[in-house]
Coordinates of C-alpha atoms and ligand atoms in Angstrom, one line a residue:
X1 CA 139.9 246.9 62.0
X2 CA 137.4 244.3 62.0
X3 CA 137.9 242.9 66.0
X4 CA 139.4 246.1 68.0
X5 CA 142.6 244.2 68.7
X6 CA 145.9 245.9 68.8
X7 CA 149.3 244.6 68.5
X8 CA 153.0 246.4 68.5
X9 CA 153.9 247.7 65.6
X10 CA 156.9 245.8 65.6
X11 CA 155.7 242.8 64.6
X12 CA 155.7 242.3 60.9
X13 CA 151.4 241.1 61.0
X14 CA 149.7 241.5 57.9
X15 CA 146.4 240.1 59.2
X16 CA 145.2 240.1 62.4
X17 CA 146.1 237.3 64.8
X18 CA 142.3 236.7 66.4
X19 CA 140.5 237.5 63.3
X20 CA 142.2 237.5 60.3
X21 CA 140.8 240.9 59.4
X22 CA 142.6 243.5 58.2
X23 CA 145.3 245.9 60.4
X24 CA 145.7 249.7 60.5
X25 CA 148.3 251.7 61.7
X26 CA 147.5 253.8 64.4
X27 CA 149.1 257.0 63.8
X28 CA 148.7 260.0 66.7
X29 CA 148.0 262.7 64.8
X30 CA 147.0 265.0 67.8
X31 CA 148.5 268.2 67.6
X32 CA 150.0 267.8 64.4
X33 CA 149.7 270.8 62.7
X34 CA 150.3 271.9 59.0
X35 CA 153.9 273.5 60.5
X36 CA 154.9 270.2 62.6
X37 CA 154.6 267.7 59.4
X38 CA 158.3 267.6 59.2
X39 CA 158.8 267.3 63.1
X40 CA 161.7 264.3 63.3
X41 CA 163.1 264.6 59.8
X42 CA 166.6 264.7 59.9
X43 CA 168.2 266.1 56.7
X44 CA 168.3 263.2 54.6
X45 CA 165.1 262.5 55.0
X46 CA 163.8 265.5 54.4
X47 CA 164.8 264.3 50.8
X48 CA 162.0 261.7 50.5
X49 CA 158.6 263.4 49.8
X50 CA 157.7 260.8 52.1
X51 CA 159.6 261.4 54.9
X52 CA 159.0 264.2 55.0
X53 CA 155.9 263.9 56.5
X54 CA 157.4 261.9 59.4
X55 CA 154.5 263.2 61.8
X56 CA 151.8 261.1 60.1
X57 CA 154.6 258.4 59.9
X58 CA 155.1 255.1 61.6
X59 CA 158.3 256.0 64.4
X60 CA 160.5 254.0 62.3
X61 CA 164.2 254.5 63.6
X62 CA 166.7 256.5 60.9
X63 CA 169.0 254.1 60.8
X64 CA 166.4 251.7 59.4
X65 CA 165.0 253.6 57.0
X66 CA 165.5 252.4 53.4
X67 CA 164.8 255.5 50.8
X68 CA 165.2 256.3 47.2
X69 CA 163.8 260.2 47.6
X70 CA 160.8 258.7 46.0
X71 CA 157.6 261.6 46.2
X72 CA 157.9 265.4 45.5
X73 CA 155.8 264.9 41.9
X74 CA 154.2 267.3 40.0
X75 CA 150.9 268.1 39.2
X76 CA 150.3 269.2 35.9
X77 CA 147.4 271.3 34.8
X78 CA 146.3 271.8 31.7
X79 CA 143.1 273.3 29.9
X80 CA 142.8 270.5 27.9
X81 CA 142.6 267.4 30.8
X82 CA 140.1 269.7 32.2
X83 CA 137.9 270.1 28.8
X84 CA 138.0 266.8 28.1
X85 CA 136.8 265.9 31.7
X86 CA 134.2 268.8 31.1
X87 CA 135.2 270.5 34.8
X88 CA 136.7 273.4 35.6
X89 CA 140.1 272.3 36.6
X90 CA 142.3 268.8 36.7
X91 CA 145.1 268.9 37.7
X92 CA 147.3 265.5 37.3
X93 CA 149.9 264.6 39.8
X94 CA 152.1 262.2 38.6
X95 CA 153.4 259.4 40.7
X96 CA 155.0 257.7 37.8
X97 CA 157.4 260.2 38.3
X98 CA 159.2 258.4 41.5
X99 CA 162.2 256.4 41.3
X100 CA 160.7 253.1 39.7
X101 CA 158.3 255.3 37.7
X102 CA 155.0 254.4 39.8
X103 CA 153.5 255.2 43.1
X104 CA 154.6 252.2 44.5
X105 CA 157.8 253.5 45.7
X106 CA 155.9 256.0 48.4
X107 CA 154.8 252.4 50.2
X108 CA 157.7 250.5 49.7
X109 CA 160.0 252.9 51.2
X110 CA 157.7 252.7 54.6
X111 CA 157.2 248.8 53.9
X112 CA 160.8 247.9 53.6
X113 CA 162.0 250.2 56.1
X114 CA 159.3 248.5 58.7
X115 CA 160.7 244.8 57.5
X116 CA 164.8 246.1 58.4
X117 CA 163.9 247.8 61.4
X118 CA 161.9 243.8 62.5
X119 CA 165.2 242.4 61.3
X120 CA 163.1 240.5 58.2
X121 CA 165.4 238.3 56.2
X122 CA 163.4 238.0 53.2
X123 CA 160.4 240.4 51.8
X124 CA 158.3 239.5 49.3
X125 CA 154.7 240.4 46.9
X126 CA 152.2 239.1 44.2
X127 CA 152.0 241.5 41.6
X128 CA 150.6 242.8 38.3
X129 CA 154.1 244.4 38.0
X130 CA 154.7 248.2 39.6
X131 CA 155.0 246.5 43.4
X132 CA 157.2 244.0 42.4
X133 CA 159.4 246.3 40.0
X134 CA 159.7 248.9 43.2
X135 CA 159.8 246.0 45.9
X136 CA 163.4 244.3 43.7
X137 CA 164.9 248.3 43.7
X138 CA 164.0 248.6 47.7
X139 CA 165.3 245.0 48.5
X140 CA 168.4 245.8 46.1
X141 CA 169.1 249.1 48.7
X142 CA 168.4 247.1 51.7
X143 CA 170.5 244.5 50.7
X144 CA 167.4 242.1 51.6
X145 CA 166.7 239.1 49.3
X146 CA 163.3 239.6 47.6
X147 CA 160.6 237.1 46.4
X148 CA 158.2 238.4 43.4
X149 CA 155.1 236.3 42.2
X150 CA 153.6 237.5 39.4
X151 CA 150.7 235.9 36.5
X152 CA 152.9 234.5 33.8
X153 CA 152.5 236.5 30.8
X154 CA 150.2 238.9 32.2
X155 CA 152.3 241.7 32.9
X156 CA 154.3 244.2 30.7
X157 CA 157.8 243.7 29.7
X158 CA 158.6 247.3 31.3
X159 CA 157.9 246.1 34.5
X160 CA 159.2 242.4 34.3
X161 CA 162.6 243.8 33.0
X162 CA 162.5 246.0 35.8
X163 CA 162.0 243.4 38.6
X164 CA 164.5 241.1 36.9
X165 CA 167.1 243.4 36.8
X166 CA 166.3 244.6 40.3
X167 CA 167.6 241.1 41.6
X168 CA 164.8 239.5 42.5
X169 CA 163.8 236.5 42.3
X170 CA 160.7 236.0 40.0
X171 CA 158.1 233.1 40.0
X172 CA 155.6 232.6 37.3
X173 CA 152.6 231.2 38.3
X174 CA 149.9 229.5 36.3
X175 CA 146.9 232.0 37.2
X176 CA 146.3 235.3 37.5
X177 CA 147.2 238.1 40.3
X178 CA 144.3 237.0 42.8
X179 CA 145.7 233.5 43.2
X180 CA 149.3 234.8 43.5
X181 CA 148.4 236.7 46.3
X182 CA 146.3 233.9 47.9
X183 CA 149.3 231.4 47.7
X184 CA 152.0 233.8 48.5
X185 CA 149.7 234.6 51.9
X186 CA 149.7 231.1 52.6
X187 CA 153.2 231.3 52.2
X188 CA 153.6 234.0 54.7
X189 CA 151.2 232.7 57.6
X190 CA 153.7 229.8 57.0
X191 CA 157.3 230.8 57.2
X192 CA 158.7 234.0 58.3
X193 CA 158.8 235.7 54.8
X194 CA 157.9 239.6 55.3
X195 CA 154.8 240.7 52.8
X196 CA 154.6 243.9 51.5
X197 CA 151.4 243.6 49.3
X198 CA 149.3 246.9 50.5
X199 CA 147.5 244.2 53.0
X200 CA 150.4 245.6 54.9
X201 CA 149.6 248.4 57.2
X202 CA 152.7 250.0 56.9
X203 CA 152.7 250.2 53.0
X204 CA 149.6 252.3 53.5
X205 CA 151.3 255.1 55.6
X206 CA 154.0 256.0 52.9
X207 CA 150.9 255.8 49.9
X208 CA 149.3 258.2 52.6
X209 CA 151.6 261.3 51.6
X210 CA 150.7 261.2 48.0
X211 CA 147.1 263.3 49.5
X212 CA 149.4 265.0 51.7
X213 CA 151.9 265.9 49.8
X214 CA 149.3 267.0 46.8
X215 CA 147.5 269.6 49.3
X216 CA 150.3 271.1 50.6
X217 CA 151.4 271.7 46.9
X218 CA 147.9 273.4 46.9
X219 CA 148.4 275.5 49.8
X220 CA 146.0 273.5 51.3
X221 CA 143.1 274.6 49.0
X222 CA 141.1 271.3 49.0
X223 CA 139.7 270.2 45.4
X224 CA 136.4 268.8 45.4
X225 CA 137.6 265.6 44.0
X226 CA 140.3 262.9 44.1
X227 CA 140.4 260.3 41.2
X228 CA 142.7 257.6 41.0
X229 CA 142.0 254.0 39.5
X230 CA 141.2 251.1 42.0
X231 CA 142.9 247.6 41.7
X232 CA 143.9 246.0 45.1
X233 CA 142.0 248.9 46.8
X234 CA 145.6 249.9 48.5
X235 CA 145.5 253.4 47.1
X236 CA 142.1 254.0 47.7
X237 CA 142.7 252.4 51.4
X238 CA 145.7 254.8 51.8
X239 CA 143.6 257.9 50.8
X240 CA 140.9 257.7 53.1
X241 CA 143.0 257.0 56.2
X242 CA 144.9 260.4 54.8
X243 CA 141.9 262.3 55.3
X244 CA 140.6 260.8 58.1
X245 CA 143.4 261.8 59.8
X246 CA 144.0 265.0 58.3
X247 CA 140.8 266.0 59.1
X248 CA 140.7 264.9 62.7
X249 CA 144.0 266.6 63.3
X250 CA 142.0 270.1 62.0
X251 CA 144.3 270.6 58.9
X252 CA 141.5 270.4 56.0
X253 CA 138.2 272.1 56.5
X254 CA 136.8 270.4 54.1
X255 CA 137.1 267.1 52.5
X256 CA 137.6 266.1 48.8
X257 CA 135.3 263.1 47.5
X258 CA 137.8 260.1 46.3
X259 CA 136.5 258.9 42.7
X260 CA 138.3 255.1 43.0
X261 CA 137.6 254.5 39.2
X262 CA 137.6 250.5 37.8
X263 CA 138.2 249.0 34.8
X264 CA 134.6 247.3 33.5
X265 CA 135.7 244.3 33.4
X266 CA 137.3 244.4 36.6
X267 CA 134.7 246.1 38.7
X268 CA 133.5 243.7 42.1
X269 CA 134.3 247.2 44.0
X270 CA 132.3 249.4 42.2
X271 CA 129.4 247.0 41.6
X272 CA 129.5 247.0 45.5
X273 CA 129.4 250.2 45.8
X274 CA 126.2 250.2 43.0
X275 CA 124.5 247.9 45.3
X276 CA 124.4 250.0 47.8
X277 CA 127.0 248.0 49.7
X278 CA 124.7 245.3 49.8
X279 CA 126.6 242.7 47.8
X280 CA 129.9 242.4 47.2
X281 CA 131.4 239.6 44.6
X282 CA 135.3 238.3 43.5
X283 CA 135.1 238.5 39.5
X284 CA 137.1 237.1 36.8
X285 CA 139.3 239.9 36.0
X286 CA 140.0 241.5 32.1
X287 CA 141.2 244.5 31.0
X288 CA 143.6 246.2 28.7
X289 CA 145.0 247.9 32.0
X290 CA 147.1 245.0 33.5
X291 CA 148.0 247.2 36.4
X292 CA 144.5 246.7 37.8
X293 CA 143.5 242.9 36.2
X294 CA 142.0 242.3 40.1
X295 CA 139.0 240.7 40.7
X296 CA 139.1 239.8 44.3
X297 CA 140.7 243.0 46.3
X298 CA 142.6 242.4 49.4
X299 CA 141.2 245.6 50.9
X300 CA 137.7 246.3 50.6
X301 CA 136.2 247.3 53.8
X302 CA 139.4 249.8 53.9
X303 CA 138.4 251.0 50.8
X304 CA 134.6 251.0 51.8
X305 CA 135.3 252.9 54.6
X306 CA 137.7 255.5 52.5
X307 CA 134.4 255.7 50.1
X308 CA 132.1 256.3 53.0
X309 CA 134.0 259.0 54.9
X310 CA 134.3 261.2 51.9
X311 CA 130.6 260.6 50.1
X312 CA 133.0 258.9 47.0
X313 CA 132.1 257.7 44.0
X314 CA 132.9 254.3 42.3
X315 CA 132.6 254.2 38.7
X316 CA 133.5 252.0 36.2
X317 CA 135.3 252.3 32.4
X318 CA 135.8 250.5 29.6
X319 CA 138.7 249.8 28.3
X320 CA 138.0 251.7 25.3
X321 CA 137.5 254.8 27.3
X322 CA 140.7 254.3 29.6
X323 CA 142.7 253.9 25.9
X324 CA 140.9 257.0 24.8
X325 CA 141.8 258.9 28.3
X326 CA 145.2 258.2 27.9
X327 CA 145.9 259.2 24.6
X328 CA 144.7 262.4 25.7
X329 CA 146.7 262.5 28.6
X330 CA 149.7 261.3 26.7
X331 CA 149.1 263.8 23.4
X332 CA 149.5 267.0 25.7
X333 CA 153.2 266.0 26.7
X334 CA 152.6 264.0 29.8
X335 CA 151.4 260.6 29.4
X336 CA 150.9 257.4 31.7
X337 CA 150.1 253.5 31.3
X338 CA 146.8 252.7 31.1
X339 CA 145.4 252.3 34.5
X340 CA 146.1 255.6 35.0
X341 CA 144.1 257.0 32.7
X342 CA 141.2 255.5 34.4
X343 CA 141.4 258.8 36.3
X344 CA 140.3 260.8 33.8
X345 CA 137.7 258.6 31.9
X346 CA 136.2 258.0 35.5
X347 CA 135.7 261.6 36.1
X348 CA 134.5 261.9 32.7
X349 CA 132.1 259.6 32.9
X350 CA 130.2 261.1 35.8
X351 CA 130.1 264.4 34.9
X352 CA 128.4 263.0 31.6
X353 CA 125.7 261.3 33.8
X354 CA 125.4 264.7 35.6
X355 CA 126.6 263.2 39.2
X356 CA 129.7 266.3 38.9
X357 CA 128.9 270.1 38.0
X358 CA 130.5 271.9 35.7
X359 CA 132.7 274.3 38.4
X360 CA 133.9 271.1 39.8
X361 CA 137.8 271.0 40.4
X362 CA 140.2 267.4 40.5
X363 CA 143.6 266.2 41.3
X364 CA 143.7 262.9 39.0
X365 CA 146.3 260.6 40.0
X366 CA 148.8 258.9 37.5
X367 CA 149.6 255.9 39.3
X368 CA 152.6 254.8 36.4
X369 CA 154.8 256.4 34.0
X370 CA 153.8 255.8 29.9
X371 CA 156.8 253.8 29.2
X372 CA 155.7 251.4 31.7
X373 CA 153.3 249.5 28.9
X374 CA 154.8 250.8 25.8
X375 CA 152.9 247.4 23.9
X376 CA 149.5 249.1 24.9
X377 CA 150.2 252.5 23.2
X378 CA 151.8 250.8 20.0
X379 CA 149.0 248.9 19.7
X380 CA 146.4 251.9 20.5
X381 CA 148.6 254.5 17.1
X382 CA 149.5 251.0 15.2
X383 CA 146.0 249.1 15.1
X384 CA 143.5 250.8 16.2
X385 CA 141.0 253.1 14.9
X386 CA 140.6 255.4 18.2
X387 CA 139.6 259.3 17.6
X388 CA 143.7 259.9 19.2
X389 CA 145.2 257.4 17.2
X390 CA 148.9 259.0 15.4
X391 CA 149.8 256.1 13.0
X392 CA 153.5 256.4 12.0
X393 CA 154.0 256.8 8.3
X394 CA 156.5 254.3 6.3
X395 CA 158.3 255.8 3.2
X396 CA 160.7 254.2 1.2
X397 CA 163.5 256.6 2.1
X398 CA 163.7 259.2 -1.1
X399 CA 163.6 262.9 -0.4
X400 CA 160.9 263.1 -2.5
X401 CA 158.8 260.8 -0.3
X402 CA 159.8 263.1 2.5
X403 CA 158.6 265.6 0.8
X404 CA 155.5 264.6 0.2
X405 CA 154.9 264.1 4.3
X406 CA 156.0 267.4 4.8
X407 CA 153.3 268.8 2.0
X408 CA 151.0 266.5 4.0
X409 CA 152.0 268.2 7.2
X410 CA 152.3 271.5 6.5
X411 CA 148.7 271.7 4.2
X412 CA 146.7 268.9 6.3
Ligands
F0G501 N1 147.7 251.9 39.0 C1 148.8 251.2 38.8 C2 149.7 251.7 37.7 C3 149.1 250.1 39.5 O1 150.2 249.4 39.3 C4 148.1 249.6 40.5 C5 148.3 248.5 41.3 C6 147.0 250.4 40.6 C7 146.8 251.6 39.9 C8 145.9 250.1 41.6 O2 146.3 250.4 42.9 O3 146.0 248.2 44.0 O4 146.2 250.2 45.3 O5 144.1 249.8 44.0 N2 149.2 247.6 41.1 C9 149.5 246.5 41.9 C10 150.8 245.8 41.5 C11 148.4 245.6 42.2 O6 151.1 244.7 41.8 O7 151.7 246.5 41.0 P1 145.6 249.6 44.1

């Protein structure tokens, strides 16, 4: 991106070898037309909600092509997402409904279909859980051997169990997820060990079809905005190349602004955003949302560029508001983990500082499923003292008790 140098997409790079930028796929997107998306998808793969797309799609041969049908999610709508996000519609669509219950799995199937078809022996990732819980399912189908490193102690049981029983093999570091990605890179420049963090290009093309796949659901009718929470900045990346190319091929006529929403305390993307892009700074990374605990993203001029082409927005939530979000989000049936709910708080947010009108219309992302943090919501109903919060009630076990809860129930 940074140097204009281009390489063969059959080498598995994940930096560039003059500047040690960051690569893009070049996908030919002339001619494609909202008809010819499927142009090259052989029956199986018209399974994938991926794959389906195969004309925005690295030319990946079939045989090397490693899927679980991940994609074709829903969006939900419903009155009261939009209320609380005071616009006229929201719609969610809910990647924690693919195979490994987060979004991951629209990369990965790209990613670990690019590292068979280079014959890759070994693939691997840093993670805050989702990528390595889909990356150990992937490698299990390829039959590839996979190498996970993750912050020790710093991501949910839901997603370590899932990695473990997945097969691969996990390494705790000492540190959080920005210096397990900077030693696993090392790693990588070192030995041939295939990397599927979202610094690889071709992880990006499958997290692509998520926008795709989202307006063809809406007949193409293009909402005014895109929210989805920011972390690595892969996502975000993934969007804007969508649209760019979408909109160069003459299939949208008009293009939705991405809302990448951070947590507070994990913000160097949207404070770089606040300062103009003038300044851009690695934090120390907290919040309740483990997903995103990232305070040095691997792709930020990606992302910048995602945030430029579509006039985005970048704003930042507390943890307290994302816990809020998603009890809302969870209370009308559909839930998410906490990241997720970023989306909506984000959106919230500006409209309450009057940056959205009121006739505004959203597709929020869930990036994760709600039982992939179940600790965070126990804690949220258990503890705390949040407007949502549904403690359980304890009775010793008599009818009468019973009873009583159902008087409780019944008259408030
Ligand atoms: N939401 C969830 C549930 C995630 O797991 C992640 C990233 C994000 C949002 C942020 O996406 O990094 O593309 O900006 N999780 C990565 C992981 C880092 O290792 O699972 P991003």
């Amino acid at each position: 991106m940074a140097c204009g140098s281009t390489f063969s997409g059959t080498q598995p790079l994940t930096s560039c070898p003059n500047c040690g930028g960051l690569l893009d796929c070049v996908i030919p997107t002339n001619g494609v037309t909202r008809a010819s998306l499927s142009v090259g998808a052989s029956r199986r793969l018209m399974q994938s909600g991926v794959w389906k797309y195969r004309a925005l799609l690295p030319a990946i041969p079939d045989d090397a092509v490693v899927t679980r049908f991940e994609g074709n999610t829903p969006i939900y709508f419903d009155d009261r997402i939009a209320d609380y996000a005071g616009i006229a519609s929201f719609g969610l669509k809910h990647e924690g409904e693919n195979p490994t219950a987060s979004f991951k799995d629209r990369g990965m199937t790209v990613g670990v279909s690019h590292a068979v078809s280079v014959g890759a022996q070994i693939v691997a990732c840093a993670s805050t859980g989702n990528t390595s819980a889909s990356l150990a399912s992937y490698a299990a189908a390829a039959k590839l051997a996979a190498l996970v490193l993750i912050p020790e102690g710093k991501i949910s049981s839901g997603k370590l169990s899932q990695t473990i029983a997945h097969g691969a093999r996990v390494v705790q570091i000492e540190g959080d997820f920005d210096k397990a990605l900077s030693l696993l890179r090392e790693l990588t420049e070192r030995y041939p060990v295939y990397l599927v963090n979202s610094v690889n290009p071709f992880r990006l093309e499958g997290q692509k079809t998520t926008v795709v796949e989202a307006l063809d659901q809406l007949d193409w009718r293009v909402p005014d905005l895109i929210a989805l929470p920011g972390g690595n900045l892969g996502n975000t990346s993934a969007f804007g190349k969508a649209l760019i190319e979408l909109t160069g091929a003459g299939l949208i006529d008009k293009t939705p602004q991405l809302v990448t929403v951070q947590a507070a305390g994990s913000a160097p993307f949207s404070a770089y955003y606040e300062s103009g892009w003038e300044e851009y700074e690695p934090v120390h990374a907290e919040t309740i949302a483990t997903a995103i605990k990232i305070g040095n993203p691997a792709s930020v001029p990606r992302a910048k560029r995602a945030i430029e082409f579509t006039s985005g927005f970048v704003p930042n939530v507390t943890d307290e508001e994302i816990m809020d979000a998603k009890a809302v989000i969870d209370r009308v049936g559909i839930g998410c983990e906490p990241a997720s709910a970023a989306t909506l708080a984000g959106v919230r947010k500006l409209r309450q500082q009057g940056m959205l009108s009121a006739d505004a219309t959203a597709i929020g992302i869930l990036t994760g499923h709600v039982l992939k943090d179940g600790d965070a919501t126990v804690k949220y109903h258990f503890e705390g003292d949040g407007p949502m919060a549904n403690k359980p009630v304890s009775i010793p076990g008599t009818l009468a008790d019973l009873e009583r809860v159902l008087s409780d129930a019944l008259h408030g």
